[in-house]
CSV table of C-alpha atoms in Angstrom, one decimal:
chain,number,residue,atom,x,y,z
A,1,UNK,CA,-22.4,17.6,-26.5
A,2,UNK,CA,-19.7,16.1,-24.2
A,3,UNK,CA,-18.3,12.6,-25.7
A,4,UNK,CA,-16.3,9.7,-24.7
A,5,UNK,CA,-15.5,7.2,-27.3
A,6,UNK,CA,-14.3,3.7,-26.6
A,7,UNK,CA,-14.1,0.5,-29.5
A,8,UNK,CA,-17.2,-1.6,-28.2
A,9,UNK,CA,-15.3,-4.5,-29.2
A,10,UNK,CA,-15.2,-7.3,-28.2
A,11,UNK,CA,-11.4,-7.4,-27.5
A,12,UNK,CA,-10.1,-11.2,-27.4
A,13,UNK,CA,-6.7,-11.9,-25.5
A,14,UNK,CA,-4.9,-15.0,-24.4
A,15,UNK,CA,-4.5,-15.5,-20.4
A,16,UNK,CA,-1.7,-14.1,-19.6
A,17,UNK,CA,-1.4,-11.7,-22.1
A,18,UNK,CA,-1.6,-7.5,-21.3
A,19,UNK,CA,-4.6,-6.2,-22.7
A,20,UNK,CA,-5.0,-2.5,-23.5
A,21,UNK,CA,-8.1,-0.3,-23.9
A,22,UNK,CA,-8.7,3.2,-25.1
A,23,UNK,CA,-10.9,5.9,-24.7
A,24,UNK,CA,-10.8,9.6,-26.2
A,25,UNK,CA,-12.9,12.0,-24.6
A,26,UNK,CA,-14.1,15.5,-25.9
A,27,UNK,CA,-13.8,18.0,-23.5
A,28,UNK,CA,-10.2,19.5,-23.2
A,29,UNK,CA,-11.2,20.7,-20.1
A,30,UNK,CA,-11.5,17.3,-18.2
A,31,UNK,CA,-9.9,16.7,-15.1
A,32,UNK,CA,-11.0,13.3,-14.0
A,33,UNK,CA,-10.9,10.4,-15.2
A,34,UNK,CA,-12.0,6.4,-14.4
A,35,UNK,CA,-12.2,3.2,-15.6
A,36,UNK,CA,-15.3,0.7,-14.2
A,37,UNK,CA,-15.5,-2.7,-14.9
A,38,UNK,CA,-19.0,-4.1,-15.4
A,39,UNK,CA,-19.6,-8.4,-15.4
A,40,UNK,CA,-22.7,-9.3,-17.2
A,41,UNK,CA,-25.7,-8.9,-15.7
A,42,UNK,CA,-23.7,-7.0,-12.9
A,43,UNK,CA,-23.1,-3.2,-11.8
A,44,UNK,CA,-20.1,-1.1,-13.1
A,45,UNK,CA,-17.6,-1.1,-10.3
A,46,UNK,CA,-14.7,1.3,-10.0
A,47,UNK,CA,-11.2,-0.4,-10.7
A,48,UNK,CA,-9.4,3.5,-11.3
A,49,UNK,CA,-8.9,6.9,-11.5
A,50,UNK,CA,-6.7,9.3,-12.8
A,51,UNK,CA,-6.2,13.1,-12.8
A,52,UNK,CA,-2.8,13.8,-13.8
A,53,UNK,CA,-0.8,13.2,-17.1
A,54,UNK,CA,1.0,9.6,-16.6
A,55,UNK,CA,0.9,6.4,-15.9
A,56,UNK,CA,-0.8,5.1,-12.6
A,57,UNK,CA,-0.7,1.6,-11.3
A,58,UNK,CA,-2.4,-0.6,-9.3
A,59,UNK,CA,-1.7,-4.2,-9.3
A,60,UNK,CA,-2.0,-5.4,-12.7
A,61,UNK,CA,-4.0,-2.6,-13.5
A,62,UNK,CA,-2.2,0.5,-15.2
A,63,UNK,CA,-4.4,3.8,-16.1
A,64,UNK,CA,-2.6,6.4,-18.9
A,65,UNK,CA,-3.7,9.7,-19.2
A,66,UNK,CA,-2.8,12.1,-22.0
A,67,UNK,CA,-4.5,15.1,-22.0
A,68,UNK,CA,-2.8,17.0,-24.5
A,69,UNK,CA,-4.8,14.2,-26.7
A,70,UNK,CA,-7.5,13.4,-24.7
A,71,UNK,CA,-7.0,10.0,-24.8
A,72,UNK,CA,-7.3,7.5,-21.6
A,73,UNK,CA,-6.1,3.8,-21.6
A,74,UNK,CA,-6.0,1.1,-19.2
A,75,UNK,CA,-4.1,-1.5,-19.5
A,76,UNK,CA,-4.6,-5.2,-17.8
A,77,UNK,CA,-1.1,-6.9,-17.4
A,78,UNK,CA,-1.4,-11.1,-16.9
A,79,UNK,CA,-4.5,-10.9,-18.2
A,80,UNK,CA,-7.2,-13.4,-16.6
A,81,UNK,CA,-10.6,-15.2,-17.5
A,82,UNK,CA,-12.3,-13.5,-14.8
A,83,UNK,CA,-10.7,-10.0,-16.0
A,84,UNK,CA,-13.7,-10.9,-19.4
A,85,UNK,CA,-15.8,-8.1,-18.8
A,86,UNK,CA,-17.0,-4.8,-20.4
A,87,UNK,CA,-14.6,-1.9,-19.2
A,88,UNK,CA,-16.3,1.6,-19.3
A,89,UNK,CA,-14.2,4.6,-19.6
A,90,UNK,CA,-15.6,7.9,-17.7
A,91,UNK,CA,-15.1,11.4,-17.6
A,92,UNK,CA,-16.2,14.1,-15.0
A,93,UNK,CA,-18.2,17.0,-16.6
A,94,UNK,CA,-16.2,19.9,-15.5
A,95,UNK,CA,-18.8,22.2,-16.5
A,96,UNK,CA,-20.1,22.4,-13.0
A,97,UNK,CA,-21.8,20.3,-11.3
A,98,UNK,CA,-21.3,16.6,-10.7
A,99,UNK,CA,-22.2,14.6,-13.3
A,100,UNK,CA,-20.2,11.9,-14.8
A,101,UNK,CA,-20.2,10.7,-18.7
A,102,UNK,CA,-19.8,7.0,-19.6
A,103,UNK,CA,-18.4,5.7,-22.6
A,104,UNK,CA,-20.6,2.7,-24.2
A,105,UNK,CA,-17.7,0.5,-23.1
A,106,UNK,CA,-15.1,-2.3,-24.3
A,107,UNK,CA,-16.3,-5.8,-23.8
A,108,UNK,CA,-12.9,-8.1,-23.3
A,109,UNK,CA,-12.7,-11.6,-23.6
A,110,UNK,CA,-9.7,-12.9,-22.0
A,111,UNK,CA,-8.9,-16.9,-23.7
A,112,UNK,CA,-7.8,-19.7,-21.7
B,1,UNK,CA,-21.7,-0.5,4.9
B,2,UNK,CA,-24.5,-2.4,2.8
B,3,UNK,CA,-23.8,-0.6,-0.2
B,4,UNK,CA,-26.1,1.0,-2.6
B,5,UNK,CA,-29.7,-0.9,-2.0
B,6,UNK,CA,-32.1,-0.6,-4.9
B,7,UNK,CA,-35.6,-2.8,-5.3
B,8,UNK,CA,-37.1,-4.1,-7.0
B,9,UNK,CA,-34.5,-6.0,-8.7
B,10,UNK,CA,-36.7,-7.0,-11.1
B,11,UNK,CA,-40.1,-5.5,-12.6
B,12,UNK,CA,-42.3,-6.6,-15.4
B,13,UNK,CA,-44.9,-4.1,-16.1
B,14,UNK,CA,-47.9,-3.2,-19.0
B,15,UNK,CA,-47.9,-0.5,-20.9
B,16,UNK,CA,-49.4,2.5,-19.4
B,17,UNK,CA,-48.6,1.5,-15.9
B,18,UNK,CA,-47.0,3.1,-13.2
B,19,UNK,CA,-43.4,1.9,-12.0
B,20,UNK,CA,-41.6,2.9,-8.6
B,21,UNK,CA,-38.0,1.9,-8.8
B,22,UNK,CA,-36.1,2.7,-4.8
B,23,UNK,CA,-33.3,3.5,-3.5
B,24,UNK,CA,-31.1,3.8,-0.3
B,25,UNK,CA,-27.8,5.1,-0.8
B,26,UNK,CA,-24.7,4.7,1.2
B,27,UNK,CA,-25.1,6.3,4.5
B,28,UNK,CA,-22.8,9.8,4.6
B,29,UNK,CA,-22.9,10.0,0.6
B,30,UNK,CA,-24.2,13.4,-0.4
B,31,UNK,CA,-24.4,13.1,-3.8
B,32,UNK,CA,-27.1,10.6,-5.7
B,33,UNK,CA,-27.5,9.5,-9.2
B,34,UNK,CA,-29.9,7.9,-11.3
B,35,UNK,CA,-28.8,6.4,-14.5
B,36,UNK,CA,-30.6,4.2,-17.3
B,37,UNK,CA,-29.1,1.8,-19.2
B,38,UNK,CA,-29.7,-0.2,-22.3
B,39,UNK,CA,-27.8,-1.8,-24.9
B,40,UNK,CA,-28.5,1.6,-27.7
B,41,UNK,CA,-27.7,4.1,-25.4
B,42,UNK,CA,-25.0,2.8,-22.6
B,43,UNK,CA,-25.4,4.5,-19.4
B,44,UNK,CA,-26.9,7.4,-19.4
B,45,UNK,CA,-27.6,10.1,-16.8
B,46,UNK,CA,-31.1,10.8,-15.7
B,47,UNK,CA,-31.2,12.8,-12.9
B,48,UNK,CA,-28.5,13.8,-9.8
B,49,UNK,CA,-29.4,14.8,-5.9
B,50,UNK,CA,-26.9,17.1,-3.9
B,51,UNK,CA,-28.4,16.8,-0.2
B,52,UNK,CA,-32.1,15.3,-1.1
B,53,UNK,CA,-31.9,18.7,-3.8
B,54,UNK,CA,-32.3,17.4,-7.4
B,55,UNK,CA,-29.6,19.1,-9.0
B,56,UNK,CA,-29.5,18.3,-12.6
B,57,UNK,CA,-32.6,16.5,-14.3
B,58,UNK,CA,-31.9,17.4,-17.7
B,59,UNK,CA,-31.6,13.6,-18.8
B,60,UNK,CA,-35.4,12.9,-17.6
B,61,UNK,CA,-35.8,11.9,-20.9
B,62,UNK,CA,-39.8,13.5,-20.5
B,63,UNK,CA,-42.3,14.7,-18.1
B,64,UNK,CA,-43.0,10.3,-17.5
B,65,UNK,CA,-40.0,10.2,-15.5
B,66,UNK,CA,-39.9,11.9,-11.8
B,67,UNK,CA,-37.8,11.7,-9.1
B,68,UNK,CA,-37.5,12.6,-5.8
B,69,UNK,CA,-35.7,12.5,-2.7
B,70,UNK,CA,-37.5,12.8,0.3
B,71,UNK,CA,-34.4,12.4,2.9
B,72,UNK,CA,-30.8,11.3,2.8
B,73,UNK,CA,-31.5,7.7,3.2
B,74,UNK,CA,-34.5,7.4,0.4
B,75,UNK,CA,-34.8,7.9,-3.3
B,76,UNK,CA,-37.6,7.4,-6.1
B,77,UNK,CA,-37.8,7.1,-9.7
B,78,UNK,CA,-41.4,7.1,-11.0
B,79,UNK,CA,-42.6,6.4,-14.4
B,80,UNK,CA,-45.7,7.2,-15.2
B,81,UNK,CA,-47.1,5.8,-17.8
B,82,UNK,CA,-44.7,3.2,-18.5
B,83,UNK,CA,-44.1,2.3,-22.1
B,84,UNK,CA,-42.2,-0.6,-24.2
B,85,UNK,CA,-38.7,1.8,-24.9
B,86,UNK,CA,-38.8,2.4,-21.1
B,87,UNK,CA,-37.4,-1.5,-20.9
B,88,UNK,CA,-33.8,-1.1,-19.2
B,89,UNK,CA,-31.7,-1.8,-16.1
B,90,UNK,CA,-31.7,1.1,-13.7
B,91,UNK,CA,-29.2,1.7,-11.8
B,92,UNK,CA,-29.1,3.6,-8.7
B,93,UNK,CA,-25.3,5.1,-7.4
B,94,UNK,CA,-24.0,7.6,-5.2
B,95,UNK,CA,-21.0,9.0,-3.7
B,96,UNK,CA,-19.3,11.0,-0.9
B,97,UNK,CA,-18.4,14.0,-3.2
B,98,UNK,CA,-15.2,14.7,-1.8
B,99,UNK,CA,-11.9,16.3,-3.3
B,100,UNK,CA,-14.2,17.0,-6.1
B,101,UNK,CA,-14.1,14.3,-7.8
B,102,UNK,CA,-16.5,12.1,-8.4
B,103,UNK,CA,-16.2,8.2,-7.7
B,104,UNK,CA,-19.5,6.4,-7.8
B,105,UNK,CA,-20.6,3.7,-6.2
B,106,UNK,CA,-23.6,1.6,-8.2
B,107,UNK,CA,-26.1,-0.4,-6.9
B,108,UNK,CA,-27.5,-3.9,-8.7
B,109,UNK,CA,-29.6,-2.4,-10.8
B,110,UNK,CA,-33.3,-2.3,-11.2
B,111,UNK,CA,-34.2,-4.2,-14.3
B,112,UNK,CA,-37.5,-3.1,-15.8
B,113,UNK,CA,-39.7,-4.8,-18.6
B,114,UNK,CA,-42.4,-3.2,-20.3
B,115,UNK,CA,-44.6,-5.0,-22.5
């Protein structure tokens, strides 16, 4: 059975800090790869994605993928109090079809 | 665009009865999903539509759960009867399907209660 592993957490940083989740995944043969961010009581919301080996910004927001180890990371840069939420990692089944796997997510609690 | 519309947002139900969760999904999205999600499991997969077609159902977790899609704008997930480990948030996504990839785009959830 396809996995994705994150550290449930909860991850405590000071504002302004960077803060830096990780996820591993099982399937070598994963191509695509996101990060949601989910507020309590809210719906997961897509901050990024990522295909390729590298790094991949966006604002304050940096995705790394390494696929050689199948590990994912974001990292949060500036950290804020309204960046406290739980971040799930994701990974496309390439098996065919079109279904996504959720990790059980990272709950971050950014300090003010 | 609206987004992602599900109802009810919230449902509080007995054991043994029947619960209808909807949804509407974003106009022009081809793909739809229906995922459950609790504090045990995460979020988990139940079922997927490709053009109103289920596609993959193999998370129903058992013959309770149905869904269908009788058009591109309208979704169901029935449970039938409902039970106490049914108690979750349902969420509702779906997304254009494009490039392959698969970016989804959730709606606010449908948060049942069994007692």
């Amino acid at each position: 059975q396809k996995e994705v592993e994150q550290n449930s957490g909860p991850l405590s940083v000071p504002e302004g800090a960077i803060a830096s989740l990780n996820c591993t995944y099982s399937d070598r043969g994963s191509q695509s790869f996101f990060w949601y961010r989910q507020y309590s009581g809210k719906s997961p919301e897509l901050i990024m994605s990522i295909y390729s080996n590298g790094d991949k910004e966006d604002g304050r927001f940096t995705a790394q993928l390494n696929k050689a180890s199948q590990y994912v990371s974001l990292l949060i840069r500036d950290s804020q109090p309204s960046d406290s939420a739980t971040y799930l990692c994701a990974v496309k089944d390439e098996t065919g079809g079109f279904k996504t796997i959720f990790g059980a997510g990272t709950r971050l609690f950014v300090k003010a | 665009d609206a987004g992602v519309i599900q109802s009810p947002r919230h449902e509080v139900t007995e054991m043994g009865q029947e619960v209808t969760l909807r949804c509407k999904p974003i106009s022009g999205h081809d793909y739809l999903f229906w995922y459950r999600q609790t504090m045990m499991r995460g979020l988990e997969l139940l079922i997927y539509f490709n053009n109103n077609v289920p596609i993959d159902d193999s998370g129903m977790p058992e013959d309770r759960f149905s869904a269908k899609m009788p058009n591109a704008s309208f979704s169901t997930l029935k449970i039938q009867p409902s039970e106490p480990r049914d108690s979750a948030v349902y969420f509702c996504a779906s997304s254009p399907g494009n490039s392959g990839a698969n970016v989804l785009t959730f709606g606010a959830g449908s948060r049942l209660t069994v007692l």
